[in-house]
Coordinates of C-alpha atoms in Angstrom, one line a residue:
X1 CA 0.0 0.0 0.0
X2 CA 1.1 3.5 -0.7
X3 CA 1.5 6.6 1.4
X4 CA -1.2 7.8 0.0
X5 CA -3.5 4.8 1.1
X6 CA -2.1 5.3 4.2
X7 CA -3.2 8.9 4.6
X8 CA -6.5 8.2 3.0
X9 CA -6.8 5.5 5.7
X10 CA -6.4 7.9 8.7
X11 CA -9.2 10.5 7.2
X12 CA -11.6 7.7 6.2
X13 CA -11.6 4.8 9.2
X14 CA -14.4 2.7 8.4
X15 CA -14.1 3.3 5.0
X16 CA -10.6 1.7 4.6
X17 CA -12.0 -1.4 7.0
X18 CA -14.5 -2.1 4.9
X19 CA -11.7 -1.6 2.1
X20 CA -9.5 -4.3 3.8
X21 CA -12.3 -6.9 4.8
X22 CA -13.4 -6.5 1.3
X23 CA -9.4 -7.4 0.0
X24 CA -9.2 -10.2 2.6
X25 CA -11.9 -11.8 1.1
X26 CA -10.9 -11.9 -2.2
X27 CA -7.8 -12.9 -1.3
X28 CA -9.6 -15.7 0.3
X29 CA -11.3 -16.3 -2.6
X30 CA -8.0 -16.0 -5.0
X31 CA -6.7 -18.7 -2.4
X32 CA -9.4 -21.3 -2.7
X33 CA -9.5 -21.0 -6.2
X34 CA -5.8 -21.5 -6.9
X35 CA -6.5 -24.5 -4.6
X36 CA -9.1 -25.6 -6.9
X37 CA -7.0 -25.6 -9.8
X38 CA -4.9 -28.2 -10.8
X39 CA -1.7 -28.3 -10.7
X40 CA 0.2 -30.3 -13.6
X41 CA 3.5 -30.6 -15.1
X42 CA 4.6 -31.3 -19.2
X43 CA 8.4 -32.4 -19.1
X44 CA 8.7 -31.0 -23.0
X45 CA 6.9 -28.0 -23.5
X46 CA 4.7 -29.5 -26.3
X47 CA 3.0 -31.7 -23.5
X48 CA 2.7 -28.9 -21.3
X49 CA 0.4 -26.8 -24.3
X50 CA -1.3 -29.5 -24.7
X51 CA -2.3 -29.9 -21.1
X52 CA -3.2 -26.7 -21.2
X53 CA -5.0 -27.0 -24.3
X54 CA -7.3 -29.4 -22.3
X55 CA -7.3 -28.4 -19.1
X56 CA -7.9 -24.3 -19.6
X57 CA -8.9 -22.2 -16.6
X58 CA -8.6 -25.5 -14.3
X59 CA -5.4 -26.3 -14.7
X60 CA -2.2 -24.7 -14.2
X61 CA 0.6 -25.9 -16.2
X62 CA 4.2 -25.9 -16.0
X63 CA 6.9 -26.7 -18.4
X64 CA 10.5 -28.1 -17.4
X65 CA 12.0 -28.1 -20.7
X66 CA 11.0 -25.2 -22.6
X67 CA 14.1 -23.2 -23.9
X68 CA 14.4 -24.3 -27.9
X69 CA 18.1 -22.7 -27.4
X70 CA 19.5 -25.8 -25.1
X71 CA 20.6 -29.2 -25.9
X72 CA 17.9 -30.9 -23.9
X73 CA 20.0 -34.3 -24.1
X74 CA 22.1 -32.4 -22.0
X75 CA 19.3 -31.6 -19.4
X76 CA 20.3 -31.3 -15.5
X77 CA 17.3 -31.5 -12.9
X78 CA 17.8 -28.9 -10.1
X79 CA 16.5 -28.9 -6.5
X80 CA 13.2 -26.7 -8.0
X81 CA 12.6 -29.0 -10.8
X82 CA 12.5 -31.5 -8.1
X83 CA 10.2 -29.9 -6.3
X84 CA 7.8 -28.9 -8.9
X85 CA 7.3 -32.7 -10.0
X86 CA 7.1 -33.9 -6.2
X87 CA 4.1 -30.9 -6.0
X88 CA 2.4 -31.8 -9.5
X89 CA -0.9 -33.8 -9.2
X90 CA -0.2 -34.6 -13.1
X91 CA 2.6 -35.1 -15.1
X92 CA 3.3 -35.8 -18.7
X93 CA 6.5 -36.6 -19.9
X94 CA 7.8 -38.4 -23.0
X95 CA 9.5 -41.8 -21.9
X96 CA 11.6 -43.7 -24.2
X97 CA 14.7 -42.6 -22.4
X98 CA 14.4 -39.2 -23.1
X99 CA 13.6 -38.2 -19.9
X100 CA 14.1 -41.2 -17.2
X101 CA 15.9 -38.5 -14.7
X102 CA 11.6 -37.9 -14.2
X103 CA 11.0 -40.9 -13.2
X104 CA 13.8 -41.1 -10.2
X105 CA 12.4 -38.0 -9.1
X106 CA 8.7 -39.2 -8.8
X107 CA 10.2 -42.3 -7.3
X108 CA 11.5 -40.6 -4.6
X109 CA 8.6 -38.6 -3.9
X110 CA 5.6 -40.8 -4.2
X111 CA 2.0 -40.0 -4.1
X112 CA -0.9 -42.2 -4.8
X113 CA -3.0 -39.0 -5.6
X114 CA -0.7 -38.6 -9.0
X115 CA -1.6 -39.3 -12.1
X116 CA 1.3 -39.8 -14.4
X117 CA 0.9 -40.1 -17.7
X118 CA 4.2 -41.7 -20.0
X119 CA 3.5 -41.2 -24.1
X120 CA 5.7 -44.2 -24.8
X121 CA 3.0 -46.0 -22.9
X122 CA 0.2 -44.7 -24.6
X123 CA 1.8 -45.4 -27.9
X124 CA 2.5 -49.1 -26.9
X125 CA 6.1 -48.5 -27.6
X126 CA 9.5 -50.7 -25.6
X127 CA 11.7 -48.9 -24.0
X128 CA 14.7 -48.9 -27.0
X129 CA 12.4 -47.7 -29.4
X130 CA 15.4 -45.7 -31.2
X131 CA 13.6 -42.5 -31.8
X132 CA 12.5 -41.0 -28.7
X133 CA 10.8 -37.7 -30.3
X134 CA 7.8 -39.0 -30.3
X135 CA 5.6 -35.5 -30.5
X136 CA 6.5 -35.8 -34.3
X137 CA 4.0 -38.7 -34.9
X138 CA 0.8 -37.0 -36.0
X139 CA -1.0 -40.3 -33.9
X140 CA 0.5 -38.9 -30.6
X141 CA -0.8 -35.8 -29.4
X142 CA -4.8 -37.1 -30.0
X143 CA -3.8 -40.0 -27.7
X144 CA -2.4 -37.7 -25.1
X145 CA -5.2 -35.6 -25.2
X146 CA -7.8 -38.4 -24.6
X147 CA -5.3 -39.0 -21.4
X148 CA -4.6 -36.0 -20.1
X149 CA -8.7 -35.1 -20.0
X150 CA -9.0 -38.5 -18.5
X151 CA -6.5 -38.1 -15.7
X152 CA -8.2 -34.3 -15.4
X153 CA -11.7 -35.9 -15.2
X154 CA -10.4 -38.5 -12.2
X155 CA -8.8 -35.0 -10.5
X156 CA -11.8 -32.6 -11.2
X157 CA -15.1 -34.7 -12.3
X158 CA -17.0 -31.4 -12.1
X159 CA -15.2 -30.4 -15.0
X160 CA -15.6 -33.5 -17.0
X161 CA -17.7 -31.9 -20.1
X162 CA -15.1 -29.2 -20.6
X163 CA -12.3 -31.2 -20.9
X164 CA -14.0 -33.9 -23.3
X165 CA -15.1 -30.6 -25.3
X166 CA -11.5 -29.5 -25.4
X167 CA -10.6 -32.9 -26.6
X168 CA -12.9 -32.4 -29.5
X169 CA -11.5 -28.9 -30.4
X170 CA -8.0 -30.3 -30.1
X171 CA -8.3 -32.8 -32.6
X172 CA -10.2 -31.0 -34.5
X173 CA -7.3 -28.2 -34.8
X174 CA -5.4 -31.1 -36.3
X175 CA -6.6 -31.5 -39.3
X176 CA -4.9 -28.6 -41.3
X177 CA -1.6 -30.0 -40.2
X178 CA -3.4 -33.4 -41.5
X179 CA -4.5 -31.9 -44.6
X180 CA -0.7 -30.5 -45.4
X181 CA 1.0 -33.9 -44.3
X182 CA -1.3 -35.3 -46.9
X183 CA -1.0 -32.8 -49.4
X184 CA 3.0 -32.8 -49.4
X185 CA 2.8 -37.1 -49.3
X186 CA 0.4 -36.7 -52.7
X187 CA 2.3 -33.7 -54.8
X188 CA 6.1 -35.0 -53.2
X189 CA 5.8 -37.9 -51.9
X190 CA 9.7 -39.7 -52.2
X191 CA 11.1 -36.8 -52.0
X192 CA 15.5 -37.4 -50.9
X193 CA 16.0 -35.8 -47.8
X194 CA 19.2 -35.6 -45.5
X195 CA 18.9 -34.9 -41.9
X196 CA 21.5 -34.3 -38.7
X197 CA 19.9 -36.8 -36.7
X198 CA 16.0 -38.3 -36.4
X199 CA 14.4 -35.4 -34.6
X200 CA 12.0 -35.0 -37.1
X201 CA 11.7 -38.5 -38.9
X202 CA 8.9 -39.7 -38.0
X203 CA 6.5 -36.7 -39.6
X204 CA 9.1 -36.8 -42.7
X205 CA 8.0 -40.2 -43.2
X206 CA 4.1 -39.6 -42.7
X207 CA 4.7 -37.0 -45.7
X208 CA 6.8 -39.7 -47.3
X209 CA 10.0 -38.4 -47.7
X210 CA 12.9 -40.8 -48.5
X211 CA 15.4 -40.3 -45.7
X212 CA 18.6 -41.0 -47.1
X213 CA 20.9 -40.2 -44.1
X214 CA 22.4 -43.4 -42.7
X215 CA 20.5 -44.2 -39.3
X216 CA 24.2 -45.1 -37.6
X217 CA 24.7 -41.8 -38.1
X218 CA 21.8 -40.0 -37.1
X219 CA 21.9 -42.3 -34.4
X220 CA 25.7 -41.4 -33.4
X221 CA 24.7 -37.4 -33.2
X222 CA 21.5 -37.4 -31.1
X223 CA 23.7 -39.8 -28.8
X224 CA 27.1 -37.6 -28.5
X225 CA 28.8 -40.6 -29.7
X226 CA 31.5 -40.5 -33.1
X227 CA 29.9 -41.6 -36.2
X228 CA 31.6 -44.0 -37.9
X229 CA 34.3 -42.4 -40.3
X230 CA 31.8 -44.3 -43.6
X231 CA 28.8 -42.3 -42.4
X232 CA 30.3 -39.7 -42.5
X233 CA 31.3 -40.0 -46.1
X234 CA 28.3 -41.0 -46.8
X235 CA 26.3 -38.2 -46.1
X236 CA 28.7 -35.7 -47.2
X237 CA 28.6 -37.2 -50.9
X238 CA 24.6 -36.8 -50.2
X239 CA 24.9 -32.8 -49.9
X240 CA 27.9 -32.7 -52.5
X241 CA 26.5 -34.6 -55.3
X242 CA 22.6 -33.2 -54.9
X243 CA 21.2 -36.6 -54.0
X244 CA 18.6 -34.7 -51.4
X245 CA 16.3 -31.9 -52.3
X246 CA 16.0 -31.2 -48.6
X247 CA 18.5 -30.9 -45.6
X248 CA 16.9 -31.0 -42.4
X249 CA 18.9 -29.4 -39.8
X250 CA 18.4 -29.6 -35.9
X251 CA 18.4 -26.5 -34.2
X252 CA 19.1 -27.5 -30.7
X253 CA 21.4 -29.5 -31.2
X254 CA 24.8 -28.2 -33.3
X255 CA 28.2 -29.5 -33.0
X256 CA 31.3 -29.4 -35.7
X257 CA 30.0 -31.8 -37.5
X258 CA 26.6 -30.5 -37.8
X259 CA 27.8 -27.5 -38.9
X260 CA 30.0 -28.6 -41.9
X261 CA 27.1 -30.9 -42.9
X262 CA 25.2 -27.5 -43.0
X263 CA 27.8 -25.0 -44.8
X264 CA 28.0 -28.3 -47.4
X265 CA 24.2 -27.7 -47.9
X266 CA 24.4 -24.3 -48.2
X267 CA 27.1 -24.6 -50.6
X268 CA 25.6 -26.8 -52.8
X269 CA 22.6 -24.4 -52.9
X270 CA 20.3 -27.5 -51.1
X271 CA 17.3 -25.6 -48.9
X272 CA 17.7 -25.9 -45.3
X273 CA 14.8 -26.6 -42.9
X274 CA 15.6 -26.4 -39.2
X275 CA 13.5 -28.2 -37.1
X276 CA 13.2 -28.5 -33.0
X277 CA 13.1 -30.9 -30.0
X278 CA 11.6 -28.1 -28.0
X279 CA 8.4 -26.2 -29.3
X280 CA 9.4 -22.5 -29.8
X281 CA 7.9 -19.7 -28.5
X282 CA 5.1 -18.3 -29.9
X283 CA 3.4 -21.6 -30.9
X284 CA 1.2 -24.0 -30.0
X285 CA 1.8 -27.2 -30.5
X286 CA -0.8 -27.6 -34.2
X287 CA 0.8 -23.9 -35.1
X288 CA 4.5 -25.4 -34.4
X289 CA 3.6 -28.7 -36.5
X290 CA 2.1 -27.0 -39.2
X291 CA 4.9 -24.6 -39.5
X292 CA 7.5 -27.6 -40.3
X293 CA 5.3 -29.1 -42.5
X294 CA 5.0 -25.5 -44.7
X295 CA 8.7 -25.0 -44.2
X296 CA 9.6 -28.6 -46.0
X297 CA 7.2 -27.4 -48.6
X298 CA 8.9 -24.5 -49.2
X299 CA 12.1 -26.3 -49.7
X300 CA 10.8 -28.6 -52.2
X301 CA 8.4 -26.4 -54.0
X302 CA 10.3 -23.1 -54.1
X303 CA 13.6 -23.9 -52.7
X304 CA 13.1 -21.8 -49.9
X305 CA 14.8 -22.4 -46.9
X306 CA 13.6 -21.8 -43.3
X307 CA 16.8 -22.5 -40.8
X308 CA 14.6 -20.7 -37.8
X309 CA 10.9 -20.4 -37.2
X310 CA 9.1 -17.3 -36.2

């Protein structure tokens, strides 16, 4: 409060009681409510829109990995992520080994009250599935959706009609991501692409694409591991010799390597389509999807590259 309330306190007594019993209360009532709402947690930001997507005004959502400017392979839990999980009532993360450090944390703080919800699950896949970015798939984000209003519906049955309605609008925001995946598979469909590593494979294959990078390699970069001297070559005689229309570049994560793969592309005048682990800001998740799929299109229609969304 200012000086001023102060002052205006002193002149008007039962006027600035009635001012504060008035703010109590609705403090009271700010403090119920935020106890009302739920309180959930998306490991990758893309889960964590989508939660929110779902949930609206009865959820609040919080995001642990959510800077598309960091490695997140090279992701370190703190004391405060560690506290936010222990304190979520729902959590979505990824699974697949992309984010196990999660699970050690919940481990350590159980509650029976949690619902956790693991994609990898939901998508019926093992554990060494070899491409963990899963958010890619255009089946995955419907299936979270039906789980995260599910798990919201067990938390807050009040609310069960909203979140089922927000399902609906959800997938229904799909379809002009649908419509372009389709649309590219039909017009290019086997169209040579190199990548850095399999970050966004799995929707280059739903538009059909022909990904000509060797998986060893791919494999070797998302890991931190060396490639084997042969893959190398390999894709190097890919960019050099024009045997790829497209070179799909990931942001997030850059190295030497990746970066002479990249000045080869842009050497040999091959469009360049970056693409992301995290979703950047600005989007939501549909928007972010959408975006690649317009951005490949580009390359291969006009030769237009897009190394950074925005």
């Amino acid at each position: 409060m200012t000086d001023l309330g102060f002052r205006n306190a002193c002149v008007h007594p039962l006027s600035a009681l009635l001012t504060l019993i008035a703010l109590c209360a609705g403090l009271g009532m700010g403090q119920v409510a935020a106890a009302a709402t739920i309180h959930a947690v998306g490991v990758e930001n893309q889960y964590a829109n989508v939660i929110s997507q779902i949930g609206g005004e009865y959820v609040s959502v919080t995001a642990i990995q959510s800077n598309p400017g960091t490695d997140p392979h090279a992701f370190e839990a703190s004391p405060a992520v560690a506290r936010e999980l222990a304190a979520a009532q729902l959590v979505v993360r990824n699974g697949v080994g992309y984010d196990g450090w999660v699970r050690k944390i919940l481990r350590a703080n159980q509650n029976v009250q949690r619902r956790v919800i693991v994609v990898q699950d939901l998508l019926h896949l093992p554990e060494n599935t070899p491409n963990p970015h899963l958010w890619y798939k255009p089946e995955t984000m419907p299936a979270v959706a039906q789980a995260v209003a599910a798990s919201l519906t067990e938390l807050d049955p009040a609310h069960a009609a909203t979140f089922a309605a927000n399902v609906r609008r959800f997938d229904a925001s799909l379809k002009p991501w649908y419509q372009a995946i389709a649309s590219f598979k039909t017009r290019f469909g086997g169209t040579p692409v190199a990548v850095t590593e399999p970050v966004a494979d799995y929707l280059l294959e739903a538009a059909g694409c022909d990904i000509k990078t060797p998986w060893k390699l791919q494999a070797a970069i998302m890991n931190g591991t060396d490639p084997a001297p042969q893959d190398v070559s390999a894709q190097n005689q890919l960019l050099q010799r024009h045997q790829v229309r497209v070179f799909v570049y990931n942001q997030q994560v850059t190295n030497s390597l990746t970066a002479s793969f990249l000045s080869r592309a842009q050497a040999a005048k091959i469009p360049v389509v970056g693409v992301y682990e995290t979703m950047p800001a600005g989007y939501r998740y549909q928007s972010w999807m959408l975006a690649e799929v317009n951005a490949l299109r580009n390359a291969v229609e006009h030769g237009t590259s897009t190394t950074v969304l925005k």
